[in-house]
């Protein structure tokens, strides 16, 4: 995984006790190569929608934006804990081995884009063309 502006931080609330967060203002990108088999996948992003900011995040595949959303639920606390934890699901995403997946976002206020995980679940084979 390449982290441009993100750092890995230890936090007991996160899975594996680790998460990534932005280190400053402006755009940040975390990217990694998709290493599993070609197919249709559902993606699930675990992150922390804190109450003291409205960060913005895009999910890209090979540079194409497939999702963009603002962290404006602000339902939980202003820090990382179980009340600020949120999930975003993207369904039926076609992925090929070697695709570049990127999380590109801008922190806001006291919300530094704390992301716990991005997982993918195989749904189906790619359609035959
Ligand atoms: Ca928020
Ligand atoms: Ca905060």
Tab-separated table of N, CA, C and O and ligand atoms in Angstrom:
chain	number	residue	atom	x	y	z
A	1	UNK	N	0.854	-1.194	0.000
A	1	UNK	CA	0.000	0.000	0.000
A	1	UNK	C	0.887	1.240	0.000
A	1	UNK	O	1.832	1.331	0.773
A	2	UNK	N	0.596	2.186	-0.866
A	2	UNK	CA	1.314	3.461	-0.854
A	2	UNK	C	0.455	4.497	-0.138
A	2	UNK	O	-0.760	4.554	-0.320
A	3	UNK	N	1.083	5.294	0.692
A	3	UNK	CA	0.360	6.265	1.498
A	3	UNK	C	0.938	7.647	1.244
A	3	UNK	O	2.057	7.934	1.655
A	4	UNK	N	0.184	8.491	0.551
A	4	UNK	CA	0.640	9.843	0.272
A	4	UNK	C	-0.044	10.801	1.242
A	4	UNK	O	-1.170	11.220	1.019
A	5	UNK	N	0.642	11.132	2.309
A	5	UNK	CA	0.062	12.041	3.291
A	5	UNK	C	-0.659	11.345	4.423
A	5	UNK	O	-0.961	11.962	5.432
A	6	UNK	N	-0.926	10.054	4.248
A	6	UNK	CA	-1.521	9.294	5.337
A	6	UNK	C	-0.422	8.662	6.187
A	6	UNK	O	0.678	8.378	5.693
A	7	UNK	N	-0.718	8.418	7.435
A	7	UNK	CA	0.182	7.646	8.281
A	7	UNK	C	-0.627	6.530	8.942
A	7	UNK	O	-1.846	6.627	9.094
A	8	UNK	N	0.075	5.474	9.315
A	8	UNK	CA	-0.551	4.397	10.070
A	8	UNK	C	-0.455	4.749	11.546
A	8	UNK	O	0.615	5.121	12.030
A	9	UNK	N	-1.581	4.660	12.245
A	9	UNK	CA	-1.606	5.000	13.665
A	9	UNK	C	-2.155	3.823	14.458
A	9	UNK	O	-3.031	3.099	13.993
A	10	UNK	N	-1.622	3.640	15.640
A	10	UNK	CA	-2.140	2.611	16.536
A	10	UNK	C	-3.363	3.148	17.262
A	10	UNK	O	-3.362	4.264	17.766
A	11	UNK	N	-4.431	2.337	17.283
A	11	UNK	CA	-5.636	2.742	18.001
A	11	UNK	C	-6.398	1.487	18.383
A	11	UNK	O	-6.724	0.660	17.534
A	12	UNK	N	-6.669	1.348	19.648
A	12	UNK	CA	-7.291	0.142	20.158
A	12	UNK	C	-8.701	-0.093	19.659
A	12	UNK	O	-9.217	-1.204	19.728
A	13	UNK	N	-9.351	0.952	19.124
A	13	UNK	CA	-10.711	0.783	18.619
A	13	UNK	C	-10.733	0.179	17.216
A	13	UNK	O	-11.766	-0.291	16.755
A	14	UNK	N	-9.601	0.232	16.506
A	14	UNK	CA	-9.563	-0.221	15.128
A	14	UNK	C	-9.333	-1.726	15.056
A	14	UNK	O	-8.791	-2.328	15.983
A	15	UNK	N	-9.745	-2.329	13.928
A	15	UNK	CA	-9.430	-3.735	13.731
A	15	UNK	C	-7.922	-3.857	13.569
A	15	UNK	O	-7.271	-2.990	12.972
A	16	UNK	N	-7.359	-4.913	14.098
A	16	UNK	CA	-5.904	-5.088	14.161
A	16	UNK	C	-5.218	-3.939	14.912
A	16	UNK	O	-4.003	-3.760	14.809
A	17	UNK	N	-6.024	-3.143	15.630
A	17	UNK	CA	-5.486	-2.045	16.443
A	17	UNK	C	-4.744	-0.994	15.631
A	17	UNK	O	-3.907	-0.269	16.158
A	18	UNK	N	-5.062	-0.914	14.323
A	18	UNK	CA	-4.397	0.093	13.506
A	18	UNK	C	-5.384	0.742	12.552
A	18	UNK	O	-6.368	0.135	12.139
A	19	UNK	N	-5.117	1.991	12.201
A	19	UNK	CA	-5.899	2.686	11.195
A	19	UNK	C	-4.954	3.632	10.474
A	19	UNK	O	-3.804	3.785	10.849
A	20	UNK	N	-5.462	4.263	9.397
A	20	UNK	CA	-4.671	5.305	8.757
A	20	UNK	C	-5.401	6.627	8.927
A	20	UNK	O	-6.625	6.674	9.056
A	21	UNK	N	-4.636	7.705	8.954
A	21	UNK	CA	-5.250	9.022	9.054
A	21	UNK	C	-4.413	10.024	8.266
A	21	UNK	O	-3.217	9.815	8.034
A	22	UNK	N	-5.063	11.112	7.876
A	22	UNK	CA	-4.372	12.171	7.146
A	22	UNK	C	-3.487	12.957	8.096
A	22	UNK	O	-3.782	13.083	9.290
A	23	UNK	N	-2.395	13.474	7.560
A	23	UNK	CA	-1.432	14.164	8.417
A	23	UNK	C	-1.511	15.675	8.313
A	23	UNK	O	-0.862	16.378	9.057
A	24	UNK	N	-2.284	16.209	7.387
A	24	UNK	CA	-2.366	17.660	7.255
A	24	UNK	C	-3.615	18.031	6.500
A	24	UNK	O	-4.550	17.248	6.411
A	25	UNK	N	-3.649	19.236	5.938
A	25	UNK	CA	-4.800	19.637	5.130
A	25	UNK	C	-4.539	19.271	3.678
A	25	UNK	O	-3.466	18.792	3.324
A	26	UNK	N	-5.536	19.501	2.826
A	26	UNK	CA	-5.366	19.208	1.415
A	26	UNK	C	-5.668	17.758	1.095
A	26	UNK	O	-6.154	17.008	1.932
A	27	UNK	N	-5.391	17.376	-0.143
A	27	UNK	CA	-5.747	16.048	-0.617
A	27	UNK	C	-4.742	15.000	-0.150
A	27	UNK	O	-3.545	15.260	-0.091
A	28	UNK	N	-5.242	13.836	0.160
A	28	UNK	CA	-4.419	12.711	0.571
A	28	UNK	C	-4.860	11.494	-0.219
A	28	UNK	O	-6.049	11.315	-0.472
A	29	UNK	N	-3.925	10.637	-0.576
A	29	UNK	CA	-4.256	9.458	-1.367
A	29	UNK	C	-3.593	8.224	-0.757
A	29	UNK	O	-2.395	8.242	-0.478
A	30	UNK	N	-4.384	7.188	-0.545
A	30	UNK	CA	-3.844	5.884	-0.166
A	30	UNK	C	-4.163	4.936	-1.310
A	30	UNK	O	-5.314	4.817	-1.717
A	31	UNK	N	-3.162	4.276	-1.857
A	31	UNK	CA	-3.401	3.410	-2.996
A	31	UNK	C	-2.783	2.043	-2.811
A	31	UNK	O	-1.788	1.888	-2.112
A	32	UNK	N	-3.404	1.049	-3.425
A	32	UNK	CA	-2.810	-0.285	-3.394
A	32	UNK	C	-3.296	-1.080	-4.585
A	32	UNK	O	-4.375	-0.831	-5.126
A	33	UNK	N	-2.494	-2.038	-4.983
A	33	UNK	CA	-2.847	-2.887	-6.108
A	33	UNK	C	-3.807	-3.975	-5.679
A	33	UNK	O	-3.633	-4.601	-4.638
A	34	UNK	N	-4.834	-4.196	-6.508
A	34	UNK	CA	-5.799	-5.256	-6.223
A	34	UNK	C	-5.167	-6.593	-6.607
A	34	UNK	O	-4.823	-6.815	-7.778
A	35	UNK	N	-5.005	-7.482	-5.639
A	35	UNK	CA	-4.220	-8.692	-5.872
A	35	UNK	C	-5.057	-9.963	-5.990
A	35	UNK	O	-4.520	-11.023	-6.283
A	36	UNK	N	-6.368	-9.867	-5.779
A	36	UNK	CA	-7.203	-11.063	-5.847
A	36	UNK	C	-7.609	-11.347	-7.298
A	36	UNK	O	-7.216	-10.649	-8.214
A	37	UNK	N	-8.415	-12.399	-7.474
A	37	UNK	CA	-8.802	-12.819	-8.824
A	37	UNK	C	-9.787	-11.842	-9.452
A	37	UNK	O	-10.526	-11.146	-8.752
A	38	UNK	N	-9.814	-11.796	-10.788
A	38	UNK	CA	-10.796	-10.985	-11.512
A	38	UNK	C	-12.205	-11.365	-11.061
A	38	UNK	O	-12.499	-12.539	-10.832
A	39	UNK	N	-13.089	-10.378	-10.963
A	39	UNK	CA	-14.457	-10.702	-10.603
A	39	UNK	C	-15.262	-9.475	-10.226
A	39	UNK	O	-14.784	-8.341	-10.298
A	40	UNK	N	-16.520	-9.749	-9.845
A	40	UNK	CA	-17.395	-8.714	-9.312
A	40	UNK	C	-17.286	-8.778	-7.785
A	40	UNK	O	-17.438	-9.853	-7.190
A	41	UNK	N	-17.051	-7.636	-7.185
A	41	UNK	CA	-16.827	-7.590	-5.739
A	41	UNK	C	-17.717	-6.543	-5.087
A	41	UNK	O	-18.070	-5.536	-5.704
A	42	UNK	N	-18.065	-6.807	-3.830
A	42	UNK	CA	-18.632	-5.777	-2.974
A	42	UNK	C	-17.510	-5.260	-2.083
A	42	UNK	O	-16.760	-6.051	-1.505
A	43	UNK	N	-17.396	-3.957	-2.010
A	43	UNK	CA	-16.362	-3.339	-1.187
A	43	UNK	C	-16.997	-2.777	0.080
A	43	UNK	O	-18.115	-2.252	0.049
A	44	UNK	N	-16.297	-2.898	1.181
A	44	UNK	CA	-16.776	-2.298	2.434
A	44	UNK	C	-15.646	-1.515	3.071
A	44	UNK	O	-14.542	-2.012	3.247
A	45	UNK	N	-15.946	-0.255	3.369
A	45	UNK	CA	-14.972	0.645	3.969
A	45	UNK	C	-15.392	0.926	5.408
A	45	UNK	O	-16.527	1.317	5.662
A	46	UNK	N	-14.501	0.687	6.325
A	46	UNK	CA	-14.749	1.025	7.724
A	46	UNK	C	-13.987	2.298	8.069
A	46	UNK	O	-12.788	2.390	7.827
A	47	UNK	N	-14.686	3.302	8.606
A	47	UNK	CA	-14.029	4.584	8.880
A	47	UNK	C	-14.687	5.245	10.078
A	47	UNK	O	-15.647	4.707	10.650
A	48	UNK	N	-14.177	6.409	10.441
A	48	UNK	CA	-14.671	7.100	11.631
A	48	UNK	C	-15.202	8.479	11.258
A	48	UNK	O	-14.441	9.389	10.975
A	49	UNK	N	-16.551	8.562	11.214
A	49	UNK	CA	-17.226	9.823	10.917
A	49	UNK	C	-17.369	10.585	12.228
A	49	UNK	O	-18.345	10.426	12.961
A	50	UNK	N	-16.377	11.403	12.520
A	50	UNK	CA	-16.365	12.136	13.784
A	50	UNK	C	-17.273	13.356	13.698
A	50	UNK	O	-17.578	13.863	12.614
A	51	UNK	N	-17.696	13.846	14.843
A	51	UNK	CA	-18.694	14.929	14.880
A	51	UNK	C	-18.079	16.307	14.692
A	51	UNK	O	-18.805	17.292	14.565
A	52	UNK	N	-16.750	16.397	14.633
A	52	UNK	CA	-16.124	17.723	14.581
A	52	UNK	C	-15.480	18.031	13.229
A	52	UNK	O	-14.485	18.743	13.138
A	53	UNK	N	-16.068	17.476	12.152
A	53	UNK	CA	-15.579	17.800	10.818
A	53	UNK	C	-16.417	17.085	9.779
A	53	UNK	O	-17.177	16.162	10.098
A	54	UNK	N	-16.335	17.541	8.530
A	54	UNK	CA	-17.024	16.889	7.414
A	54	UNK	C	-15.995	16.631	6.311
A	54	UNK	O	-15.900	17.387	5.343
A	55	UNK	N	-15.219	15.603	6.491
A	55	UNK	CA	-14.214	15.233	5.505
A	55	UNK	C	-14.900	14.698	4.253
A	55	UNK	O	-16.098	14.375	4.262
A	56	UNK	N	-14.152	14.613	3.184
A	56	UNK	CA	-14.700	14.161	1.901
A	56	UNK	C	-13.770	13.090	1.358
A	56	UNK	O	-12.545	13.211	1.453
A	57	UNK	N	-14.358	12.009	0.837
A	57	UNK	CA	-13.533	10.904	0.357
A	57	UNK	C	-14.039	10.394	-0.993
A	57	UNK	O	-15.242	10.307	-1.223
A	58	UNK	N	-13.102	10.064	-1.853
A	58	UNK	CA	-13.417	9.434	-3.125
A	58	UNK	C	-12.744	8.073	-3.179
A	58	UNK	O	-11.648	7.892	-2.647
A	59	UNK	N	-13.426	7.132	-3.830
A	59	UNK	CA	-12.840	5.821	-4.096
A	59	UNK	C	-12.615	5.737	-5.600
A	59	UNK	O	-13.527	6.023	-6.386
A	60	UNK	N	-11.391	5.385	-5.994
A	60	UNK	CA	-11.046	5.333	-7.411
A	60	UNK	C	-10.521	3.957	-7.784
A	60	UNK	O	-9.845	3.290	-6.983
A	61	UNK	N	-10.858	3.540	-9.005
A	61	UNK	CA	-10.276	2.337	-9.600
A	61	UNK	C	-9.587	2.760	-10.883
A	61	UNK	O	-10.235	3.293	-11.793
A	62	UNK	N	-8.284	2.561	-10.933
A	62	UNK	CA	-7.483	2.972	-12.100
A	62	UNK	C	-7.741	4.430	-12.475
A	62	UNK	O	-7.839	4.775	-13.650
A	63	UNK	N	-7.873	5.276	-11.459
A	63	UNK	CA	-8.028	6.701	-11.691
A	63	UNK	C	-9.449	7.156	-11.952
A	63	UNK	O	-9.710	8.358	-12.059
A	64	UNK	N	-10.386	6.216	-12.049
A	64	UNK	CA	-11.790	6.575	-12.287
A	64	UNK	C	-12.539	6.576	-10.957
A	64	UNK	O	-12.490	5.594	-10.212
A	65	UNK	N	-13.250	7.682	-10.692
A	65	UNK	CA	-13.989	7.802	-9.433
A	65	UNK	C	-15.215	6.899	-9.474
A	65	UNK	O	-16.055	7.016	-10.370
A	66	UNK	N	-15.322	5.979	-8.520
A	66	UNK	CA	-16.496	5.111	-8.467
A	66	UNK	C	-17.402	5.461	-7.293
A	66	UNK	O	-18.529	4.981	-7.207
A	67	UNK	N	-16.912	6.289	-6.384
A	67	UNK	CA	-17.749	6.718	-5.262
A	67	UNK	C	-17.152	7.981	-4.660
A	67	UNK	O	-15.936	8.167	-4.681
A	68	UNK	N	-18.012	8.853	-4.175
A	68	UNK	CA	-17.575	10.090	-3.535
A	68	UNK	C	-18.610	10.444	-2.493
A	68	UNK	O	-19.805	10.463	-2.776
A	69	UNK	N	-18.176	10.686	-1.281
A	69	UNK	CA	-19.144	11.006	-0.239
A	69	UNK	C	-18.508	11.868	0.838
A	69	UNK	O	-17.286	11.932	0.975
A	70	UNK	N	-19.384	12.559	1.561
A	70	UNK	CA	-18.962	13.470	2.625
A	70	UNK	C	-19.281	12.826	3.965
A	70	UNK	O	-20.343	12.224	4.135
A	71	UNK	N	-18.363	12.948	4.873
A	71	UNK	CA	-18.522	12.328	6.193
A	71	UNK	C	-19.317	13.281	7.086
A	71	UNK	O	-18.769	13.906	7.995
A	72	UNK	N	-20.614	13.350	6.820
A	72	UNK	CA	-21.418	14.349	7.519
A	72	UNK	C	-22.519	13.744	8.383
A	72	UNK	O	-23.489	14.408	8.727
A	73	UNK	N	-22.375	12.456	8.716
A	73	UNK	CA	-23.349	11.877	9.642
A	73	UNK	C	-23.166	12.511	11.022
A	73	UNK	O	-24.135	12.869	11.687
A	74	UNK	N	-21.906	12.657	11.415
A	74	UNK	CA	-21.570	13.360	12.659
A	74	UNK	C	-22.404	12.867	13.838
A	74	UNK	O	-22.765	13.643	14.725
A	75	UNK	N	-22.716	11.575	13.840
A	75	UNK	CA	-23.640	11.061	14.861
A	75	UNK	C	-22.935	10.720	16.170
A	75	UNK	O	-23.541	10.754	17.226
A	76	UNK	N	-21.668	10.413	16.068
A	76	UNK	CA	-20.972	9.941	17.259
A	76	UNK	C	-20.151	11.014	17.925
A	76	UNK	O	-20.460	12.198	17.859
A	77	UNK	N	-19.072	10.575	18.517
A	77	UNK	CA	-18.229	11.506	19.255
A	77	UNK	C	-17.210	12.152	18.322
A	77	UNK	O	-17.144	11.856	17.135
A	78	UNK	N	-16.411	13.064	18.871
A	78	UNK	CA	-15.427	13.813	18.090
A	78	UNK	C	-14.109	13.074	17.952
A	78	UNK	O	-13.171	13.594	17.360
A	79	UNK	N	-14.041	11.881	18.505
A	79	UNK	CA	-12.816	11.095	18.429
A	79	UNK	C	-13.140	9.704	17.890
A	79	UNK	O	-14.295	9.393	17.592
A	80	UNK	N	-12.124	8.868	17.758
A	80	UNK	CA	-12.320	7.491	17.316
A	80	UNK	C	-12.839	6.653	18.473
A	80	UNK	O	-12.163	6.488	19.487
A	81	UNK	N	-14.049	6.170	18.349
A	81	UNK	CA	-14.556	5.158	19.272
A	81	UNK	C	-15.721	4.454	18.577
A	81	UNK	O	-15.986	4.698	17.394
A	82	UNK	N	-16.417	3.599	19.303
A	82	UNK	CA	-17.461	2.813	18.659
A	82	UNK	C	-18.630	3.674	18.182
A	82	UNK	O	-19.371	3.272	17.281
A	83	UNK	N	-18.823	4.865	18.743
A	83	UNK	CA	-19.961	5.693	18.328
A	83	UNK	C	-19.685	6.439	17.035
A	83	UNK	O	-20.612	6.785	16.312
A	84	UNK	N	-18.434	6.721	16.713
A	84	UNK	CA	-18.130	7.418	15.459
A	84	UNK	C	-17.845	6.451	14.318
A	84	UNK	O	-17.719	6.858	13.166
A	85	UNK	N	-17.745	5.152	14.612
A	85	UNK	CA	-17.465	4.163	13.574
A	85	UNK	C	-18.593	4.110	12.552
A	85	UNK	O	-19.768	4.112	12.906
A	86	UNK	N	-18.237	4.092	11.272
A	86	UNK	CA	-19.226	4.044	10.194
A	86	UNK	C	-18.729	3.109	9.110
A	86	UNK	O	-17.533	2.815	9.022
A	87	UNK	N	-19.668	2.649	8.279
A	87	UNK	CA	-19.294	1.781	7.163
A	87	UNK	C	-19.929	2.300	5.877
A	87	UNK	O	-21.024	2.848	5.893
A	88	UNK	N	-19.235	2.126	4.781
A	88	UNK	CA	-19.722	2.496	3.462
A	88	UNK	C	-19.583	1.268	2.580
A	88	UNK	O	-18.505	0.688	2.488
A	89	UNK	N	-20.677	0.861	1.922
A	89	UNK	CA	-20.617	-0.314	1.057
A	89	UNK	C	-20.798	0.090	-0.395
A	89	UNK	O	-21.660	0.895	-0.748
A	90	UNK	N	-19.964	-0.460	-1.255
A	90	UNK	CA	-20.073	-0.284	-2.698
A	90	UNK	C	-20.327	-1.669	-3.264
A	90	UNK	O	-19.549	-2.587	-3.033
A	91	UNK	N	-21.426	-1.823	-4.005
A	91	UNK	CA	-21.789	-3.144	-4.473
A	91	UNK	C	-21.521	-3.303	-5.964
A	91	UNK	O	-21.574	-2.334	-6.731
A	92	UNK	N	-21.234	-4.528	-6.348
A	92	UNK	CA	-21.092	-4.935	-7.753
A	92	UNK	C	-20.032	-4.110	-8.490
A	92	UNK	O	-20.303	-3.488	-9.513
A	93	UNK	N	-18.829	-4.105	-7.951
A	93	UNK	CA	-17.710	-3.401	-8.575
A	93	UNK	C	-16.866	-4.428	-9.334
A	93	UNK	O	-16.418	-5.424	-8.756
A	94	UNK	N	-16.660	-4.187	-10.625
A	94	UNK	CA	-15.838	-5.088	-11.448
A	94	UNK	C	-14.370	-4.770	-11.219
A	94	UNK	O	-13.940	-3.622	-11.368
A	95	UNK	N	-13.608	-5.776	-10.820
A	95	UNK	CA	-12.182	-5.588	-10.550
A	95	UNK	C	-11.370	-6.660	-11.263
A	95	UNK	O	-11.786	-7.817	-11.350
A	96	UNK	N	-10.213	-6.253	-11.748
A	96	UNK	CA	-9.262	-7.184	-12.346
A	96	UNK	C	-7.989	-7.175	-11.518
A	96	UNK	O	-7.606	-6.140	-10.957
A	97	UNK	N	-7.345	-8.331	-11.458
A	97	UNK	CA	-6.067	-8.400	-10.760
A	97	UNK	C	-5.123	-7.352	-11.322
A	97	UNK	O	-5.012	-7.197	-12.536
A	98	UNK	N	-4.477	-6.615	-10.448
A	98	UNK	CA	-3.556	-5.573	-10.865
A	98	UNK	C	-4.175	-4.193	-10.939
A	98	UNK	O	-3.459	-3.207	-11.127
A	99	UNK	N	-5.517	-4.107	-10.793
A	99	UNK	CA	-6.153	-2.787	-10.762
A	99	UNK	C	-5.605	-1.967	-9.597
A	99	UNK	O	-5.275	-2.512	-8.541
A	100	UNK	N	-5.559	-0.660	-9.790
A	100	UNK	CA	-5.113	0.234	-8.726
A	100	UNK	C	-6.333	0.803	-8.008
A	100	UNK	O	-7.161	1.505	-8.604
A	101	UNK	N	-6.459	0.457	-6.741
A	101	UNK	CA	-7.523	1.011	-5.906
A	101	UNK	C	-6.940	2.166	-5.108
A	101	UNK	O	-5.864	2.043	-4.524
A	102	UNK	N	-7.668	3.288	-5.085
A	102	UNK	CA	-7.186	4.445	-4.342
A	102	UNK	C	-8.303	5.045	-3.496
A	102	UNK	O	-9.459	5.078	-3.898
A	103	UNK	N	-7.920	5.511	-2.326
A	103	UNK	CA	-8.792	6.298	-1.466
A	103	UNK	C	-8.208	7.699	-1.451
A	103	UNK	O	-7.081	7.905	-1.004
A	104	UNK	N	-8.953	8.655	-1.993
A	104	UNK	CA	-8.461	10.024	-2.097
A	104	UNK	C	-9.393	10.930	-1.322
A	104	UNK	O	-10.601	10.958	-1.575
A	105	UNK	N	-8.870	11.658	-0.371
A	105	UNK	CA	-9.761	12.449	0.463
A	105	UNK	C	-9.141	13.723	0.975
A	105	UNK	O	-7.939	13.948	0.872
A	106	UNK	N	-10.023	14.547	1.516
A	106	UNK	CA	-9.601	15.817	2.107
A	106	UNK	C	-10.139	15.879	3.533
A	106	UNK	O	-11.350	15.808	3.734
A	107	UNK	N	-9.257	16.007	4.511
A	107	UNK	CA	-9.725	16.125	5.894
A	107	UNK	C	-10.435	17.453	6.104
A	107	UNK	O	-10.299	18.379	5.308
A	108	UNK	N	-11.212	17.555	7.174
A	108	UNK	CA	-11.944	18.791	7.451
A	108	UNK	C	-12.077	18.951	8.959
A	108	UNK	O	-12.433	18.004	9.650
A	109	UNK	N	-11.821	20.141	9.433
A	109	UNK	CA	-11.962	20.417	10.860
A	109	UNK	C	-11.139	19.455	11.689
A	109	UNK	O	-9.963	19.242	11.427
A	110	UNK	N	-11.783	18.845	12.652
A	110	UNK	CA	-11.096	17.906	13.532
A	110	UNK	C	-11.248	16.467	13.090
A	110	UNK	O	-11.136	15.556	13.900
A	111	UNK	N	-11.525	16.272	11.791
A	111	UNK	CA	-11.760	14.932	11.264
A	111	UNK	C	-10.693	14.591	10.221
A	111	UNK	O	-10.808	14.961	9.053
A	112	UNK	N	-9.634	13.892	10.636
A	112	UNK	CA	-8.508	13.629	9.723
A	112	UNK	C	-8.630	12.326	8.942
A	112	UNK	O	-7.643	11.610	8.776
A	113	UNK	N	-9.839	12.035	8.419
A	113	UNK	CA	-9.982	10.885	7.513
A	113	UNK	C	-9.467	9.587	8.122
A	113	UNK	O	-8.705	8.859	7.487
A	114	UNK	N	-9.876	9.301	9.321
A	114	UNK	CA	-9.411	8.056	9.937
A	114	UNK	C	-10.147	6.876	9.315
A	114	UNK	O	-11.378	6.773	9.389
A	115	UNK	N	-9.398	6.002	8.658
A	115	UNK	CA	-9.954	4.850	7.949
A	115	UNK	C	-9.439	3.581	8.602
A	115	UNK	O	-8.231	3.420	8.798
A	116	UNK	N	-10.352	2.682	8.909
A	116	UNK	CA	-9.975	1.444	9.582
A	116	UNK	C	-9.564	0.378	8.567
A	116	UNK	O	-8.506	-0.212	8.661
A	117	UNK	N	-10.438	0.137	7.565
A	117	UNK	CA	-10.130	-0.937	6.617
A	117	UNK	C	-10.925	-0.761	5.334
A	117	UNK	O	-11.941	-0.061	5.302
A	118	UNK	N	-10.457	-1.398	4.283
A	118	UNK	CA	-11.220	-1.567	3.041
A	118	UNK	C	-11.177	-3.051	2.729
A	118	UNK	O	-10.103	-3.614	2.525
A	119	UNK	N	-12.329	-3.701	2.743
A	119	UNK	CA	-12.345	-5.124	2.448
A	119	UNK	C	-13.198	-5.372	1.217
A	119	UNK	O	-14.061	-4.582	0.871
A	120	UNK	N	-12.929	-6.492	0.536
A	120	UNK	CA	-13.701	-6.817	-0.650
A	120	UNK	C	-14.123	-8.271	-0.585
A	120	UNK	O	-13.387	-9.142	-0.149
A	121	UNK	N	-15.371	-8.482	-1.012
A	121	UNK	CA	-15.967	-9.818	-0.972
A	121	UNK	C	-16.370	-10.209	-2.377
A	121	UNK	O	-17.107	-9.478	-3.054
A	122	UNK	N	-15.901	-11.362	-2.829
A	122	UNK	CA	-16.208	-11.847	-4.166
A	122	UNK	C	-17.695	-12.153	-4.292
A	122	UNK	O	-18.277	-12.811	-3.429
A	123	UNK	N	-18.324	-11.654	-5.374
A	123	UNK	CA	-19.759	-11.869	-5.590
A	123	UNK	C	-19.992	-12.806	-6.779
A	123	UNK	O	-20.803	-13.716	-6.720
A	124	UNK	N	-19.282	-12.545	-7.883
A	124	UNK	CA	-19.562	-13.297	-9.108
A	124	UNK	C	-18.380	-13.162	-10.060
A	124	UNK	O	-17.535	-12.285	-9.898
A	125	UNK	N	-18.367	-14.032	-11.057
A	125	UNK	CA	-17.382	-13.889	-12.121
A	125	UNK	C	-17.715	-12.664	-12.975
A	125	UNK	O	-18.878	-12.264	-13.059
A	126	UNK	N	-16.705	-12.128	-13.630
A	126	UNK	CA	-16.951	-11.069	-14.595
A	126	UNK	C	-17.753	-11.626	-15.766
A	126	UNK	O	-17.593	-12.792	-16.131
A	127	UNK	N	-18.659	-10.804	-16.334
A	127	UNK	CA	-19.399	-11.288	-17.505
A	127	UNK	C	-18.443	-11.587	-18.658
A	127	UNK	O	-17.449	-10.896	-18.853
A	128	UNK	N	-18.772	-12.624	-19.429
A	128	UNK	CA	-17.955	-12.987	-20.592
A	128	UNK	C	-18.349	-12.088	-21.750
A	128	UNK	O	-19.534	-11.937	-22.058
A	129	UNK	N	-17.344	-11.468	-22.374
A	129	UNK	CA	-17.642	-10.575	-23.502
A	129	UNK	C	-17.174	-11.186	-24.801
A	129	UNK	O	-16.373	-12.102	-24.820
B	1	LIG	CA1	-17.969	13.952	10.310
B	2	LIG	CA1	-12.035	14.697	15.796
